[in-house]
XYZ file of N, CA and C in Angstrom:
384
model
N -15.003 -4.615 11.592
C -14.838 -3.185 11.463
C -16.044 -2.619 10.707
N -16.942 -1.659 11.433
C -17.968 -0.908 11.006
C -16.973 -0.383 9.160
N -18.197 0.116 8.726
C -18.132 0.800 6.855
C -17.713 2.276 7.310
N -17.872 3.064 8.753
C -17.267 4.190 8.945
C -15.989 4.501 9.142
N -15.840 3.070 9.765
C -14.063 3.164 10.143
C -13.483 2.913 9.096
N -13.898 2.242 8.409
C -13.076 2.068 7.108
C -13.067 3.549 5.872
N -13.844 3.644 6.121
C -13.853 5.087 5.613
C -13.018 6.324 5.642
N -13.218 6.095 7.615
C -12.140 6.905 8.030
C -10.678 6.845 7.708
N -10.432 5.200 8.008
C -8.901 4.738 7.761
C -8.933 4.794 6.394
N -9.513 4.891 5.375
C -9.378 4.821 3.746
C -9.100 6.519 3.421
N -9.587 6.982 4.137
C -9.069 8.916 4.070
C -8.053 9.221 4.397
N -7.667 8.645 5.793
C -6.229 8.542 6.162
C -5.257 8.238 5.516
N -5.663 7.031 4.895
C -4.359 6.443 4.246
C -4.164 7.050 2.967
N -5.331 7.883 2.277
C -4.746 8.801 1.030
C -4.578 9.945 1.468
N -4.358 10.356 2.907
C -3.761 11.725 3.437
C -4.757 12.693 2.639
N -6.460 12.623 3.201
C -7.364 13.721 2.977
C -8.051 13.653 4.473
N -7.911 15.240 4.522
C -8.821 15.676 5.904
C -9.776 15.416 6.107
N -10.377 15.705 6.778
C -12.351 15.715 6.986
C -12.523 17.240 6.260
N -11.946 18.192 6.220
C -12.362 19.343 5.620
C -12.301 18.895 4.236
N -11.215 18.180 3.999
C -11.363 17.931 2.152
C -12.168 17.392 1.808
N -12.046 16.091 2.705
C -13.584 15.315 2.128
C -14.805 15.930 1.818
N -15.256 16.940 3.298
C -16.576 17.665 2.971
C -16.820 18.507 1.934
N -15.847 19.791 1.639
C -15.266 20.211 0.386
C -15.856 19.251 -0.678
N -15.168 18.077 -0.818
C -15.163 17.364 -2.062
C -16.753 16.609 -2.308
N -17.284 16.602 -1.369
C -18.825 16.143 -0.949
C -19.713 17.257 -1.028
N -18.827 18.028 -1.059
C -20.101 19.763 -0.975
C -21.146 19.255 0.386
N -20.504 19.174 1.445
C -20.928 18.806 2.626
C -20.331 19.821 4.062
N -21.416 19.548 4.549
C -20.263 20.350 5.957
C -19.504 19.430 6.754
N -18.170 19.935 7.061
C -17.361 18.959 8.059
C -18.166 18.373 9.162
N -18.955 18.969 9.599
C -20.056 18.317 10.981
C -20.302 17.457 10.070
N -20.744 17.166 9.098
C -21.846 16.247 8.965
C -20.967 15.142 7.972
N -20.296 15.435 7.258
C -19.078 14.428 7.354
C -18.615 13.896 8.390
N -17.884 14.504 9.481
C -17.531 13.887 10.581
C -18.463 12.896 11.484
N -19.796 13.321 11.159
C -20.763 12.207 11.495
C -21.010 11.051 11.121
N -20.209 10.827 9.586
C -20.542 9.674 9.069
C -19.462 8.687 9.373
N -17.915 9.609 9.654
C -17.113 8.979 9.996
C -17.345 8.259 11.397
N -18.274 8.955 12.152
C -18.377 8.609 13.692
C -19.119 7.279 13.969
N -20.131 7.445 12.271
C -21.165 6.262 12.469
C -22.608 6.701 12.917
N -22.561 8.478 13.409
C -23.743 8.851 13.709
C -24.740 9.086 13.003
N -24.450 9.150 11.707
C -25.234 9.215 10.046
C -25.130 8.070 9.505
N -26.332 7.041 9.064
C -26.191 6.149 8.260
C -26.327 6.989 6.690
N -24.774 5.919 5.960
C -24.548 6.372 4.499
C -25.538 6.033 3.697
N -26.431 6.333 2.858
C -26.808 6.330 1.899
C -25.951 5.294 0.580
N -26.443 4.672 -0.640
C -25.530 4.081 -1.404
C -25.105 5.121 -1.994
N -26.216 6.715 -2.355
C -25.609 7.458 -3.096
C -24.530 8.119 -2.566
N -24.584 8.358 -1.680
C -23.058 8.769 -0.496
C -22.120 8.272 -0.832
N -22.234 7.086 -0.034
C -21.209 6.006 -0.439
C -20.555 6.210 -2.028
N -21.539 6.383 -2.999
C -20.403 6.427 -4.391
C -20.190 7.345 -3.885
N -20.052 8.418 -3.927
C -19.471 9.815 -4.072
C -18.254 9.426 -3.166
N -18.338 9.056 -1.904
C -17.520 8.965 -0.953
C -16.281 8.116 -1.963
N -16.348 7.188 -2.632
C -15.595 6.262 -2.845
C -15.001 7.012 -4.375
N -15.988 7.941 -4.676
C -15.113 8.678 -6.314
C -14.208 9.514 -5.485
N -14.492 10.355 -4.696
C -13.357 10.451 -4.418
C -11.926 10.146 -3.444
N -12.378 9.240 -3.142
C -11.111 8.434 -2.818
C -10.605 7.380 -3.760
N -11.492 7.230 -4.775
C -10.896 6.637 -6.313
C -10.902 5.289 -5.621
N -12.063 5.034 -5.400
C -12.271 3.311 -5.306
C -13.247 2.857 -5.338
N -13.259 1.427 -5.613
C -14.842 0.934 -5.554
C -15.080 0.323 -4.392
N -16.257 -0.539 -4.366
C -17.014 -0.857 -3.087
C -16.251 -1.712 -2.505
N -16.018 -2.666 -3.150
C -15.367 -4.340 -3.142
C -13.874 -3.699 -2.316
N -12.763 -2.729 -2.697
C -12.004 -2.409 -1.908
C -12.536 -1.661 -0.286
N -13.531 -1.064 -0.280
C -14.013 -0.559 0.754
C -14.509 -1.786 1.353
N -14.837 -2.585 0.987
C -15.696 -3.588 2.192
C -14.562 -4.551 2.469
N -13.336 -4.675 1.748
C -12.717 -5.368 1.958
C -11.552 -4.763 2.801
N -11.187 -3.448 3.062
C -10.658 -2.731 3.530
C -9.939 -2.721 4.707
N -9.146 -3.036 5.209
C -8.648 -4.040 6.476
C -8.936 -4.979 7.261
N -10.003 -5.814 6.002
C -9.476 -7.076 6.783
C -8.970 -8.151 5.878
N -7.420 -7.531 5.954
C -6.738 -8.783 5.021
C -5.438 -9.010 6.263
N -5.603 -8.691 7.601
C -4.464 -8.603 8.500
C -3.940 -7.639 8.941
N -4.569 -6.409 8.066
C -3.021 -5.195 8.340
C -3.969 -4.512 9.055
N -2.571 -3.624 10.242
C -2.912 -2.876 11.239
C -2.552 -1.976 11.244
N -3.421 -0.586 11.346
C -3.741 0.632 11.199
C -3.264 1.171 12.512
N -2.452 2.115 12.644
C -2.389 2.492 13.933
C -2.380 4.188 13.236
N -3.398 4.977 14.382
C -3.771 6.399 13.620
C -3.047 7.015 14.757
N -2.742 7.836 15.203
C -2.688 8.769 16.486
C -3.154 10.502 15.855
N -3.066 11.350 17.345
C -3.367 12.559 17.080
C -5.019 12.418 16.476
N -5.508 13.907 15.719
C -6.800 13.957 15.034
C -6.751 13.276 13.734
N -7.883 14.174 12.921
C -7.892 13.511 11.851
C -6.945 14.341 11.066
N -5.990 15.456 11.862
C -5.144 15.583 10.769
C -3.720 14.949 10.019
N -3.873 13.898 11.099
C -2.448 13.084 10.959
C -2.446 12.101 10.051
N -1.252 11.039 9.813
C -1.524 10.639 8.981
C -1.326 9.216 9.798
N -1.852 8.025 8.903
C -1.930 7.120 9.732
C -0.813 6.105 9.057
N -0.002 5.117 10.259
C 1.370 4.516 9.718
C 0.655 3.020 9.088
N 0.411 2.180 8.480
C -0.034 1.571 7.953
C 1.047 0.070 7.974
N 0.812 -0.857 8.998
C 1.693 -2.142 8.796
C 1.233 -3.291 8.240
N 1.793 -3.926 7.428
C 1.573 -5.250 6.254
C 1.140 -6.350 7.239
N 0.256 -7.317 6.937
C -0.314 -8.733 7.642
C 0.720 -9.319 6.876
N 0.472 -10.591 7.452
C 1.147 -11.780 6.670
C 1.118 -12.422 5.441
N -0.241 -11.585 4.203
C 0.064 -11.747 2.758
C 0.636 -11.415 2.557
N 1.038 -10.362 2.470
C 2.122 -9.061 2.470
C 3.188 -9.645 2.455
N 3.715 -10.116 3.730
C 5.244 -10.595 4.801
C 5.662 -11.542 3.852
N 4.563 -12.425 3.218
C 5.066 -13.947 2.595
C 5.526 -13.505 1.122
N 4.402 -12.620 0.461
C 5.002 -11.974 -0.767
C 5.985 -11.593 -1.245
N 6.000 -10.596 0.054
C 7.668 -10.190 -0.065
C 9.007 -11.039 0.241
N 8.778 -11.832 1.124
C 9.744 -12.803 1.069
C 9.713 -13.615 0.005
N 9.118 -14.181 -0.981
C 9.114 -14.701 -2.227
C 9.947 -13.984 -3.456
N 9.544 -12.349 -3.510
C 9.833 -11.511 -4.116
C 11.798 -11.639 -3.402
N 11.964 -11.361 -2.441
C 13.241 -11.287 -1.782
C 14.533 -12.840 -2.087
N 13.632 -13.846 -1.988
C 14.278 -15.136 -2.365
C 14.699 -15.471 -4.158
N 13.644 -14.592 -4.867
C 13.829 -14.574 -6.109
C 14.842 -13.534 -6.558
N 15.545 -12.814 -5.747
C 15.990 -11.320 -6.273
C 17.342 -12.187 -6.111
N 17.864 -12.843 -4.210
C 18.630 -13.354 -4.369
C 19.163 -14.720 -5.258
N 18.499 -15.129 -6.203
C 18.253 -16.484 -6.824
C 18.919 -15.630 -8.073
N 18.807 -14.635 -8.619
C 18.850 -13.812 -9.622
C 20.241 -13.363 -9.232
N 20.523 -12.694 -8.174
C 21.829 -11.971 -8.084
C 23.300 -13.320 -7.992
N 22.544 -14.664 -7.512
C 24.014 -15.724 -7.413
C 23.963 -15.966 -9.024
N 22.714 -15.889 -9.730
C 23.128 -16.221 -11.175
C 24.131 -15.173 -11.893
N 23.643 -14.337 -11.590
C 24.588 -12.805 -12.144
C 26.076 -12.986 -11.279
N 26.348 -13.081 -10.308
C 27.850 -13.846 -9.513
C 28.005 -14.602 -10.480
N 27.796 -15.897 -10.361
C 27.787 -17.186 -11.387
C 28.632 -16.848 -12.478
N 27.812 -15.847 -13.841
C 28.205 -15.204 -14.812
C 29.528 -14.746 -14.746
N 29.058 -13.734 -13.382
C 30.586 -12.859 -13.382
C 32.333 -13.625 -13.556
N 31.990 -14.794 -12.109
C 33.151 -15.599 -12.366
C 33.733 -16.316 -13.263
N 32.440 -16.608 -14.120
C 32.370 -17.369 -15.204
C 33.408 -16.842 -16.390
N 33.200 -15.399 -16.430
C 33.807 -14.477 -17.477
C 34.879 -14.178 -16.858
N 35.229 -13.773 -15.476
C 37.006 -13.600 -15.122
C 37.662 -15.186 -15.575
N 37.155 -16.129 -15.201
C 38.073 -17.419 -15.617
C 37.971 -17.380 -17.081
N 37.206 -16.837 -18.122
C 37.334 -17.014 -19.134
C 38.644 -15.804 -19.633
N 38.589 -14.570 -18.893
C 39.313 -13.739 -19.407
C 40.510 -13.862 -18.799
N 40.798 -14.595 -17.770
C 42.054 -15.310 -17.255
C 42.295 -15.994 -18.334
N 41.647 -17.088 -18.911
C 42.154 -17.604 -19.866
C 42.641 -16.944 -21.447
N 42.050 -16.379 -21.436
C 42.163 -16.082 -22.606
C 43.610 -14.790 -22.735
N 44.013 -14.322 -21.116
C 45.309 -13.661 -20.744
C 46.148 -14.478 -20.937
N 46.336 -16.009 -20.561
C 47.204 -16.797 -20.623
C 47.660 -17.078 -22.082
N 46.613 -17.138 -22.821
C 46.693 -17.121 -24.358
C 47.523 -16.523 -24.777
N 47.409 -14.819 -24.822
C 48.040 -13.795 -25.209
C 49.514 -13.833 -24.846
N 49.374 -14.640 -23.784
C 50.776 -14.094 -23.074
C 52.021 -15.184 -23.313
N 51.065 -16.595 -23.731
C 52.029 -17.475 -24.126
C 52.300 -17.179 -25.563
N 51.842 -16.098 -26.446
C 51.972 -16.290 -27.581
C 53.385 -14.964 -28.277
């Protein structure tokens, strides 16, 4: 993936236009939209600016979808784009998900633990 597309999809995914961007670049939308196109090579000084305001650094921009996940944009650039998890993601969360249930049979566990105790301790009362 070209440094434009990622650009593009990195605007998308914080839901800013091409008008904001240029706005925020003190640029004209033409000529923003050019860089998104790839028809303007960025500059590094660009590039920061581009990345202050989308509040990131380089290392996330160059790394920027390609960790698996798939971008699907439709419509212009005013839409927003739906964003689906690769398989770091998928495995994470299933880790995160196996630990929640590992946590909730201990909390069961507990629970029963304390009705048989307070069963018992009814029987107490009641034989006395």
């Amino acid at each position: 993936m070209n440094i434009n597309d990622k650009i593009r999809l990195f605007r998308e995914d914080h839901q800013l236009s091409q008008e904001e961007m240029a706005t925020k670049l003190s640029m004209s939308t033409k000529g923003y939209a050019k860089i998104e196109r790839g028809e303007t090579r960025v500059n590094f000084e660009r590039l920061e600016q581009i990345l202050g305001v989308l509040n990131a650094d380089i290392y996330e921009l160059l790394t920027y979808g390609e960790d698996g996940r798939i971008y699907i944009c439709s419509g212009d650039n005013n839409t927003n784009s739906n964003i689906f998890s690769g398989n770091g993601d998928v495995e994470k969360l299933n880790l995160m998900l196996a630990h929640k249930d590992e946590i909730i049979k201990l909390k069961d566990d507990v629970i029963e633990s304390l009705r048989n105790e307070i069963s018992l301790l009814k029987e107490k009362l009641s034989a006395q």
